[in-house]
Coordinates of C-alpha atoms and ligand atoms in Angstrom, one line a residue:
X585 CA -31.0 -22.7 -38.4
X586 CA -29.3 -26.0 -38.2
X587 CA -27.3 -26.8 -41.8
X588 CA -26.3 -30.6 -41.5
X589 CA -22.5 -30.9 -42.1
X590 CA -20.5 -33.6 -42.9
X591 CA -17.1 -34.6 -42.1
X592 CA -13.9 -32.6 -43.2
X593 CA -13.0 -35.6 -45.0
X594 CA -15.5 -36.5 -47.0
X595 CA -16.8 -33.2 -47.9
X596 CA -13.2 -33.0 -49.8
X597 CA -13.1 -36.2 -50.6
X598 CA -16.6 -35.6 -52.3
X599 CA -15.2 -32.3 -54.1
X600 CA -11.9 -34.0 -55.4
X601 CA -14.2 -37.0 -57.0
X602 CA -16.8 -34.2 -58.7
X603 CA -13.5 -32.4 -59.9
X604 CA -11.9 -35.8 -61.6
X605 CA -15.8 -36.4 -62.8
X606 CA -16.0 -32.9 -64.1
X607 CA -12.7 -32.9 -65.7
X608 CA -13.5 -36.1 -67.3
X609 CA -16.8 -35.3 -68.4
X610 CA -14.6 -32.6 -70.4
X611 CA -12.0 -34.8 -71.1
X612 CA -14.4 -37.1 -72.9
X613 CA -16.4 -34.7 -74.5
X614 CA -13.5 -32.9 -76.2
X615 CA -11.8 -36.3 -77.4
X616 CA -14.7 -37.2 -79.4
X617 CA -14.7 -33.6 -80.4
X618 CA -11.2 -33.7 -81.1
X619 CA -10.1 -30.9 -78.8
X620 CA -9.3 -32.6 -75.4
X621 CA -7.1 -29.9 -74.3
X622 CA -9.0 -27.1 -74.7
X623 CA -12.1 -28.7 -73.5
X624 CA -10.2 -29.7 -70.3
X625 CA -9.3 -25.8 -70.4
X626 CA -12.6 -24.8 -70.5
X627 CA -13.8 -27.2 -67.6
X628 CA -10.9 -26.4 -65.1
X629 CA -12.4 -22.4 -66.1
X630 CA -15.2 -23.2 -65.1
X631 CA -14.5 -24.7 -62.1
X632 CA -12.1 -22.4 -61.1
X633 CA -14.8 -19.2 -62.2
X634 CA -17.4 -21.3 -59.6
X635 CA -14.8 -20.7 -56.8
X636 CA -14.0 -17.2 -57.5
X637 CA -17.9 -16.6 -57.9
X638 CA -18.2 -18.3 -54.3
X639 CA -15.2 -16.3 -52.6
X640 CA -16.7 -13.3 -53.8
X641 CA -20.4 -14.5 -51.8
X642 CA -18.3 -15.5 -49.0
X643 CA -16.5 -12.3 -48.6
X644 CA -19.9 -10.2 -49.7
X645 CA -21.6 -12.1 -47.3
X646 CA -19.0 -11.8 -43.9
X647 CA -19.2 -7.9 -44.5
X648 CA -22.7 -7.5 -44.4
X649 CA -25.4 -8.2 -41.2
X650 CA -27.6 -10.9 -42.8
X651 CA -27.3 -14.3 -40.6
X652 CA -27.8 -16.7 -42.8
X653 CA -25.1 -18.2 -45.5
X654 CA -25.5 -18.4 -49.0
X655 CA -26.1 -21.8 -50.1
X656 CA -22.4 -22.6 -51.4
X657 CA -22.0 -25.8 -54.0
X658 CA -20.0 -28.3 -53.6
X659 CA -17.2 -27.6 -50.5
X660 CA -18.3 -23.9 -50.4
X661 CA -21.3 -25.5 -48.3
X662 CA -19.3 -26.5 -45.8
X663 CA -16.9 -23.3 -46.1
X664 CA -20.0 -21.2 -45.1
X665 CA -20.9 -23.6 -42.9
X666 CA -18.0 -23.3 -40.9
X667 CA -17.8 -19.5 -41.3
X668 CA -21.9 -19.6 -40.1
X669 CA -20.2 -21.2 -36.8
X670 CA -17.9 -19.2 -36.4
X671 CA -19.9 -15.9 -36.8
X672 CA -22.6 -16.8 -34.3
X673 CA -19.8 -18.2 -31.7
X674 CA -18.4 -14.4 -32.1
X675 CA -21.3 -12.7 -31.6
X676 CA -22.3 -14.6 -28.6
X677 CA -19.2 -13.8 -27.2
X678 CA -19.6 -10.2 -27.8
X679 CA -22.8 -10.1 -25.9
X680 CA -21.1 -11.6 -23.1
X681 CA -18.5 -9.3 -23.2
X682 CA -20.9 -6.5 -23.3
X683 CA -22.8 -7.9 -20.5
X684 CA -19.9 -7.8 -17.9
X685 CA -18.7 -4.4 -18.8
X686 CA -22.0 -2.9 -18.3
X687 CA -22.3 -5.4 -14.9
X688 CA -18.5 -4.2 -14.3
X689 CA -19.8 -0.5 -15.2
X690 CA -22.9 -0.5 -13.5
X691 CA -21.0 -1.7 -10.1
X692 CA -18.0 0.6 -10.0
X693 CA -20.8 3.2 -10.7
X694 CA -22.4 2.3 -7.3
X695 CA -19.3 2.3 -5.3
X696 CA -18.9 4.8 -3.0
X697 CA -15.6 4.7 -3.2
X698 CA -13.5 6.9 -6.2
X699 CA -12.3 4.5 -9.1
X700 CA -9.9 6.4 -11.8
X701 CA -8.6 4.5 -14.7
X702 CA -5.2 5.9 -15.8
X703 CA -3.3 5.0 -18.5
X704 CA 1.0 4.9 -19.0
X705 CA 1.0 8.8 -19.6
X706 CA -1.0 9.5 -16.6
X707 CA -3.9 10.6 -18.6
X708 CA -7.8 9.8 -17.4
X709 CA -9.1 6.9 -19.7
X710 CA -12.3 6.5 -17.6
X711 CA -13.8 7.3 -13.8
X712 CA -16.8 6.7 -12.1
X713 CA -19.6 8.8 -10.0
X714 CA -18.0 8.7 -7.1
X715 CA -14.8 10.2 -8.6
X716 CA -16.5 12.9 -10.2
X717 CA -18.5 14.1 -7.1
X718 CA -15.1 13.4 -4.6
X719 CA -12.4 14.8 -7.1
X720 CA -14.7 17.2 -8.9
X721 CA -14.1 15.4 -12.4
X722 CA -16.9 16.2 -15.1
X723 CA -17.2 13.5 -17.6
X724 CA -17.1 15.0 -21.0
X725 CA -14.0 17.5 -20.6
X726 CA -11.6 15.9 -18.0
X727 CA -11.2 12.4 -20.0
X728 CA -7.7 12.5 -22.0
X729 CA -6.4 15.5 -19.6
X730 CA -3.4 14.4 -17.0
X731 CA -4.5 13.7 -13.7
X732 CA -1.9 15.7 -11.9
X733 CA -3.6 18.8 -13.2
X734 CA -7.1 17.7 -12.1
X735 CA -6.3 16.3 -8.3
X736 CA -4.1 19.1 -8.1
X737 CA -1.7 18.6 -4.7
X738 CA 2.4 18.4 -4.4
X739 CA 1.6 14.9 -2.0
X740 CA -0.4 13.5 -4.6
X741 CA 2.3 14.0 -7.9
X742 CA 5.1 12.8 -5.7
X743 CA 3.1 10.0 -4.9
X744 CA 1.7 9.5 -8.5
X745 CA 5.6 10.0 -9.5
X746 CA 6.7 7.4 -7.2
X747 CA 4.3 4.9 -8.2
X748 CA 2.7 4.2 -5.4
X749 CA 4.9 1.9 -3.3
X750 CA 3.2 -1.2 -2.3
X751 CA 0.2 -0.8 -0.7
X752 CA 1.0 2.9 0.8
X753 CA -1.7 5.7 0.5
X754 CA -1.6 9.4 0.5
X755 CA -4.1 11.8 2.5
X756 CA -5.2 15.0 0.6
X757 CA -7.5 17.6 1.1
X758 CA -10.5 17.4 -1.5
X759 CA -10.5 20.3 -4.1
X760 CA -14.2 20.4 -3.7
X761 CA -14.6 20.9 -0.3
X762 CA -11.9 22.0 2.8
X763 CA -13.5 20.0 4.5
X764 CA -13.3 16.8 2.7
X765 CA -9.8 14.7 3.6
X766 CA -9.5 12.0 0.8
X767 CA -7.6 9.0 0.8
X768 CA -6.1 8.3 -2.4
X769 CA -4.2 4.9 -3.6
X770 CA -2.7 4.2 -6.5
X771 CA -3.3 0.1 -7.9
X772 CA -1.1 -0.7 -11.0
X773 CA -2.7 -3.7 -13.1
X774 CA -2.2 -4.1 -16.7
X775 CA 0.2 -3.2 -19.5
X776 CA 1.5 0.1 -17.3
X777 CA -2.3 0.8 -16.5
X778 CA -3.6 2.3 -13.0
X779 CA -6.6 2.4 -10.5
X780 CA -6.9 5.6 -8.6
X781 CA -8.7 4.8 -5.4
X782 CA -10.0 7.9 -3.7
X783 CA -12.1 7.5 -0.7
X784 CA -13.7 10.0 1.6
X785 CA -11.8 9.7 5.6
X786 CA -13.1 12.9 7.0
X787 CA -15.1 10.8 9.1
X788 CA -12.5 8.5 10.3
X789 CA -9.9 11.8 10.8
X790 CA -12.7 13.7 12.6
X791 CA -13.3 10.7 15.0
X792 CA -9.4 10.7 15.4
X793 CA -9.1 13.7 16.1
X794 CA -11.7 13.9 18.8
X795 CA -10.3 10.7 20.8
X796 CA -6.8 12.5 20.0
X797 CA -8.3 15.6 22.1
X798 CA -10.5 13.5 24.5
X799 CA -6.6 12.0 25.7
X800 CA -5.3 15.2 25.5
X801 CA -7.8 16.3 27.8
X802 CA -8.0 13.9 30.4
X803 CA -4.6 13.8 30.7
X804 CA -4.4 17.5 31.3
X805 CA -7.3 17.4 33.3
X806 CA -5.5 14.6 35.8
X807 CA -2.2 16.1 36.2
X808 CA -3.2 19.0 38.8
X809 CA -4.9 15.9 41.0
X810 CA -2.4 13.7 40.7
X811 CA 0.5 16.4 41.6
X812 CA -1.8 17.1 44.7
X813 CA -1.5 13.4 45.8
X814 CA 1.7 13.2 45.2
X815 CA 2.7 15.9 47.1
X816 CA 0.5 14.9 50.6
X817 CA 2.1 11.2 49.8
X818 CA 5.5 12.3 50.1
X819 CA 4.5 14.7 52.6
X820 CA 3.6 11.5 55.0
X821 CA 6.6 9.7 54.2
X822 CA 8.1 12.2 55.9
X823 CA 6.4 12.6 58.5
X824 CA 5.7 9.0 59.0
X825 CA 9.6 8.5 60.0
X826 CA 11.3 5.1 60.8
X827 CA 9.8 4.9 64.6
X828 CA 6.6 5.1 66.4
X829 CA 2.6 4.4 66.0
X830 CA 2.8 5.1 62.4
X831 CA 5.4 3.0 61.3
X832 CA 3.4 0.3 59.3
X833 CA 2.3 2.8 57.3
X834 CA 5.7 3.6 55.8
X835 CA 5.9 0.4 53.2
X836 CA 2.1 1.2 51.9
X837 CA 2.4 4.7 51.7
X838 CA 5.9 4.4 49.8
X839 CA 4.1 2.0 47.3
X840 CA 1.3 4.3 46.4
X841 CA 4.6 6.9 46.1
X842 CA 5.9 5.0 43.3
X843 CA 2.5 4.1 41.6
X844 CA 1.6 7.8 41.7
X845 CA 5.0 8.7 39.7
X846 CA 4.2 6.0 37.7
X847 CA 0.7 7.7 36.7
X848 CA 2.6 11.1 36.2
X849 CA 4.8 9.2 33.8
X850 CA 2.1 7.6 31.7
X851 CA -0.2 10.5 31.8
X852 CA 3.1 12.9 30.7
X853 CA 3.4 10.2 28.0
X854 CA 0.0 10.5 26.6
X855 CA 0.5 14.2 26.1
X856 CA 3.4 13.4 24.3
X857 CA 1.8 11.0 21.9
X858 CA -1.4 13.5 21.7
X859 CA 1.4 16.1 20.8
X860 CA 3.3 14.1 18.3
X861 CA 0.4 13.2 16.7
X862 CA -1.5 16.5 16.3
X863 CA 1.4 18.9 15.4
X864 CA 3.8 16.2 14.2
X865 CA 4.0 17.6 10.7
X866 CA 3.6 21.3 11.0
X867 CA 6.9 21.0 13.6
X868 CA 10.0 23.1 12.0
X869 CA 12.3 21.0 9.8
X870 CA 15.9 21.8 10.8
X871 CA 19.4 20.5 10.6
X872 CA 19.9 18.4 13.8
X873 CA 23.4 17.9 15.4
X874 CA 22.0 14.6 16.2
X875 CA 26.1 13.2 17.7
X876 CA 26.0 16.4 20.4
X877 CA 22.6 14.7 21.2
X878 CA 23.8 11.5 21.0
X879 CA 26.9 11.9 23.5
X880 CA 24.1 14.0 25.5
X881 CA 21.3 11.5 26.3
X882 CA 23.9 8.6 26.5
X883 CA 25.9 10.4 29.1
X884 CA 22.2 11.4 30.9
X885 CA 21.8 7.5 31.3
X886 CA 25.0 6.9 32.6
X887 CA 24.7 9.3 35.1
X888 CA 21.8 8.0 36.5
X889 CA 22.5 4.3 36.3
X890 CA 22.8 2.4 38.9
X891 CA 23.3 -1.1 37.7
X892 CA 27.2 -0.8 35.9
X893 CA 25.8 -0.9 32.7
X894 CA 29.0 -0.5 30.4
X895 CA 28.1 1.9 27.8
X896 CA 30.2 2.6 24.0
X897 CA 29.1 4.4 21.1
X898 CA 30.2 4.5 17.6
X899 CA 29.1 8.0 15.9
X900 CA 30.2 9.4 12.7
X901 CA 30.9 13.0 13.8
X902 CA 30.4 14.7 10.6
X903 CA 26.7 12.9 10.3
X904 CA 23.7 15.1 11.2
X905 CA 19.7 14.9 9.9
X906 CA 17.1 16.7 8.5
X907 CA 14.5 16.8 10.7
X908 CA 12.3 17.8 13.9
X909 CA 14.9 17.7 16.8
X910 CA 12.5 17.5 20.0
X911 CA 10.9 14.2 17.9
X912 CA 14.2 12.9 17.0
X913 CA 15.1 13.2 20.8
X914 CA 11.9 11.1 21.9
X915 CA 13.1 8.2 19.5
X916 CA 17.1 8.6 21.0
X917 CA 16.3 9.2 24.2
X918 CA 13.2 6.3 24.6
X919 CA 15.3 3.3 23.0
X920 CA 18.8 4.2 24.7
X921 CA 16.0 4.4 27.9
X922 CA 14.8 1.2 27.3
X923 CA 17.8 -0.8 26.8
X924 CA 19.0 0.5 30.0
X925 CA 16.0 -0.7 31.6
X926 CA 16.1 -4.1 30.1
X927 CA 19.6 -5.3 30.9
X928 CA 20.6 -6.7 34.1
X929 CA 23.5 -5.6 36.2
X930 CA 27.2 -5.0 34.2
X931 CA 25.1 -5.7 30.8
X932 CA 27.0 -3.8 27.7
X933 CA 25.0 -1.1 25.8
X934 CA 25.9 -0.9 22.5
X935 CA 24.7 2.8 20.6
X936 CA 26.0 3.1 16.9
X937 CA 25.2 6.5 14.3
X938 CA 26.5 5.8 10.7
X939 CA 25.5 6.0 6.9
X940 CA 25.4 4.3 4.1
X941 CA 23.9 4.1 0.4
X942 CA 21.1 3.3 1.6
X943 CA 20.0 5.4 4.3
X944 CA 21.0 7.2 7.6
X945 CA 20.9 4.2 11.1
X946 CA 20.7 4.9 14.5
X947 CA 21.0 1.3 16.3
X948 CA 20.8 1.0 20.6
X949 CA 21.9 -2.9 21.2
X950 CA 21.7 -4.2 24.1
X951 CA 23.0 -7.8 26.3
X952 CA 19.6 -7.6 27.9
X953 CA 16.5 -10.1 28.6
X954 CA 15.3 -10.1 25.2
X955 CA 11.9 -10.1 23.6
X956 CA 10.5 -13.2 22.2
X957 CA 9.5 -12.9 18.5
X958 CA 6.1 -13.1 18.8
X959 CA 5.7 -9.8 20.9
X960 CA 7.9 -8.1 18.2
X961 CA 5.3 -7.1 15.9
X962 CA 3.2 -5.7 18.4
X963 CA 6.0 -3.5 20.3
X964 CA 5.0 0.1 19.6
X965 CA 1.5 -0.6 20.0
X966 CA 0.0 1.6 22.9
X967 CA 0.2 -0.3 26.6
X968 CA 1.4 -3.8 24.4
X969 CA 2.9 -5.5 27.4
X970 CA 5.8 -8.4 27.4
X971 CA 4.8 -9.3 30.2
X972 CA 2.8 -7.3 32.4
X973 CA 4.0 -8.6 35.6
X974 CA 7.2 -7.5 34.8
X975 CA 6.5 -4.5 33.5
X976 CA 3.9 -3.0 36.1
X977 CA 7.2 -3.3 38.2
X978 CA 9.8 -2.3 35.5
X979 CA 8.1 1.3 36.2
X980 CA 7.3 1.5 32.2
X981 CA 4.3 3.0 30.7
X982 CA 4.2 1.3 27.8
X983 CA 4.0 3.9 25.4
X984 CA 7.6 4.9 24.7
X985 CA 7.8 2.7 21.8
X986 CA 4.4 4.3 20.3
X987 CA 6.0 7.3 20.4
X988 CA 9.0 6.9 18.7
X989 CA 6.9 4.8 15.7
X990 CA 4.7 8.4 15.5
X991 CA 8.4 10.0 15.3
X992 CA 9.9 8.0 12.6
X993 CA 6.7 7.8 10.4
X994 CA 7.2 11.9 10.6
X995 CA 10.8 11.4 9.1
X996 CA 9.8 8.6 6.6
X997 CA 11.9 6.5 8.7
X998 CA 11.8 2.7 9.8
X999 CA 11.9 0.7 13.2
X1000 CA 13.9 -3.0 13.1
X1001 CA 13.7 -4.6 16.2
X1002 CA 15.9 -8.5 16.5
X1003 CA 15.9 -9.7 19.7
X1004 CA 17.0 -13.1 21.3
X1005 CA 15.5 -13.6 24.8
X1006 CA 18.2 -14.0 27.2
X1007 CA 20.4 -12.7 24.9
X1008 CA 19.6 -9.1 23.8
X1009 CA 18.4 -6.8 21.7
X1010 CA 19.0 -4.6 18.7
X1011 CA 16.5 -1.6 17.9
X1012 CA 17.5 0.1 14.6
X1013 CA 15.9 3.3 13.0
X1014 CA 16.4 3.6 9.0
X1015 CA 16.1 7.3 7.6
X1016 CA 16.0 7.8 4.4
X1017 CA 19.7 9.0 2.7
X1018 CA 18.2 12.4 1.4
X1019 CA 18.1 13.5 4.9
X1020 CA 22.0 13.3 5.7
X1021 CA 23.1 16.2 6.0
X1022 CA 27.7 16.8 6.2
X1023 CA 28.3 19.2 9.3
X1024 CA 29.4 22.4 8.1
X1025 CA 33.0 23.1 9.0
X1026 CA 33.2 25.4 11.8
Ligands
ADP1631 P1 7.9 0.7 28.5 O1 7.6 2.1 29.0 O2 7.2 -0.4 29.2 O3 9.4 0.5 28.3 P2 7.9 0.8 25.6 O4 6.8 1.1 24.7 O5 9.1 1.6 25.6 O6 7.3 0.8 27.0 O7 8.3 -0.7 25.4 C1 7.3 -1.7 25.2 C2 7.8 -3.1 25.7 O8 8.8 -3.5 24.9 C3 8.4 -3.0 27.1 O9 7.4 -3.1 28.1 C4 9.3 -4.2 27.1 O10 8.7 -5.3 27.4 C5 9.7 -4.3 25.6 N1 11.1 -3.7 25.4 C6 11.4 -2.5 24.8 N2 12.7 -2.3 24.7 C7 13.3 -3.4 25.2 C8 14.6 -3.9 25.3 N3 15.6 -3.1 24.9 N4 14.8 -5.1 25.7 C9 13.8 -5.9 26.1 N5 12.5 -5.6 26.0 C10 12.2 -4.3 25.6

């Protein structure tokens, strides 16, 4: 229906100037009647029972579902006009609305991922398929109950305790299946609101796990050949001597010597890594006397340095960790290793052990070469080179950093590397301050 309106203006304009006429009409009337005041009583009455009369159709009218406006006099027809404008606006804004939720609906229903909505008390306010089939949900009984006592796993209500730090994801098994691994992050949106993401990695942890054992394997499988080889290599250095027909033979032979027990070292690496990452977790937790091993693996270096690297160390005595010692010893043992490697001749090595507030550091600086900052991010990648000139004949495997990032991850602890080529560098690990433990008096 299209109602013609006029302006704001004039429609009251119009309605004062029918008032005054009105009112004079009355006016008039009762003069020559002799009763001007109650005449003018009885027209404003009037006029003032119209208006009620019309506020009662206007409010009858917005409660019940008919479209179209009573007719209205005078600046009630615009009133209802306005109203009419309103009321259809609104409802095509509702269907909209409707519209998207269904669309948003309808696609969160097809994902295959798990969508959760919880609210600020951590109760279920709605989920999809996905989360129903992964999480074992049912729709009528589980909305309204905490989640914590449907995805029932101590990882996953520390996590859900803790917010969810930025970005960072949990792995649980499903309680539907043993089989199932599920990936679960927590995205806060909202007035205190939260998306559960669950999604199903069995896949992508079954696929690690078999290149995890494929490693494993060959590494295994190439350490018997290799010790072979390297035992007939040194065998005909020996035999090779300084003199005679053989002689040339002594430079080559000592090359492939050194390449060999550079092999043993990479392969002995990958076993590592492969062990790390497989039984990382399940490893006993225990307190560490990490100064003893400290003072140990620095004086090991010193021993068999040969370049008069100065060495000092800095330890709180009474400091030790929670944690898995043989990992703890990879992470000491590869970064004092390292920083020996990297610094030229009568370079200072710098190894510092302390506490604060804020966590538990173990820092190895060094007065070496440096790294530029680009390679930095990409440090404990697997086989990341500097530069791999350099470090095919630095001896280095290139895995002793990817080790010790599997080792802190198992302690909840951080790598900072700042480096300055030319200068030096500063590797520092960050545990968290729950794991300081005071050494016991003796
Ligand atoms: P590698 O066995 O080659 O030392 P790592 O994983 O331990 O392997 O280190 C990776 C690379 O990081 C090294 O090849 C080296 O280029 C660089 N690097 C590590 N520590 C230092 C350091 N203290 N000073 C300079 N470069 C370093």
């Amino acid at each position: 229906m299209s109602i013609p309106s006029v302006g704001l203006g004039t429609a009251w304009r119009r309605e004062i100037v029918a008032l005054l006429l009105w009112l004079a009409l009355w006016g008039l009337t009762g003069l020559l009647l002799g009763y001007a005041l109650a005449a003018l009583l009885i027209g404003m009455s009037l006029y003032l029972a119209l208006h009620l009369a019309s506020a009662y159709q206007l409010h009858r009218w917005l409660r019940s579902d008919q479209r179209m406006p009573p007719e209205g006099l005078g600046i009630w027809q615009e009133i209802f006009l306005e109203f009419y404008r309103l009321k259809q606006r609104n409802s095509k804004r509702k269907k909209r609305l409707k519209n998207i939720l269904s669309e948003f609906q309808a696609s969160t229903a097809a994902l295959p991922d798990g969508a959760v909505v919880i609210d600020s008390q951590g109760r279920i306010v709605w989920f999809n398929q996905a989360a129903a089939a992964l999480l074992g949900l049912r729709s009528a009984q589980d909305v309204g109950q905490r989640v914590v006592n449907l995805v029932r796993h101590p990882r996953f209500a520390e996590y859900l305790a803790t917010h969810g730090a930025e970005g960072s994801e949990v792995e649980v098994p499903s309680s539907v299946s043993d089989d199932v691994i599920l990936s679960l992050r927590i995205i806060p949106y909202g007035n205190e609101q939260r998306l559960l993401i669950a999604r199903d990695i069995s896949h992508q942890k079954q696929l690690e796990a078999t290149r995890r054992d494929f490693v494993a394997n060959a590494s295994h499988e190439l350490r018997t050949p290799l010790t072979v080889l390297r035992g007939y290599l040194e065998m005909m250095e020996e035999e090779i001597g300084e003199t005679g027909a053989l002689r040339r033979w002594k430079g080559p032979i000592g090359e492939m010597g050194q390449q060999a027990a550079r092999m043993g070292r990479i392969i002995e690496n990958l076993l590592k890594l492969a062990r790390v990452e497989a039984e990382g977790l399940q490893q006993r937790q225990e307190v560490v006397d990490v100064p003893a091993m400290i003072r140990r693996l620095v004086a090991d270096a010193q021993r068999t340095d040969q370049k008069d690297l100065h060495f000092a160390t800095d330890i709180d005595e009474s400091l030790c960790l929670f944690g898995r010692s043989g990992e703890l010893e990879s992470v000491f043992a590869n970064l004092i290793g390292n920083a020996a490697q990297y610094t030229p001749a009568e370079g200072d090595i710098d190894v510092r052990w302390w506490r604060d507030d804020n966590g538990v550091y173990f820092e190895v600086s060094d007065s070496g070469i440096g790294i530029e900052a680009k390679h930095i991010p990409r440090l404990t990648e697997r086989f990341y080179r500097v530069d791999a000139g350099r470090h095919a004949s630095s001896g280095g495997t290139g895995l002793g950093l990817a080790i010790v990032k599997h080792c802190l991850e198992h302690h909840e602890a951080e790598l900072d590397i700042a480096s300055e080529p030319n200068t030096g560098s500063t590797f520092t690990c960050r545990f968290p301050a729950q794991r300081a433990q005071a050494r016991q008096a003796a």
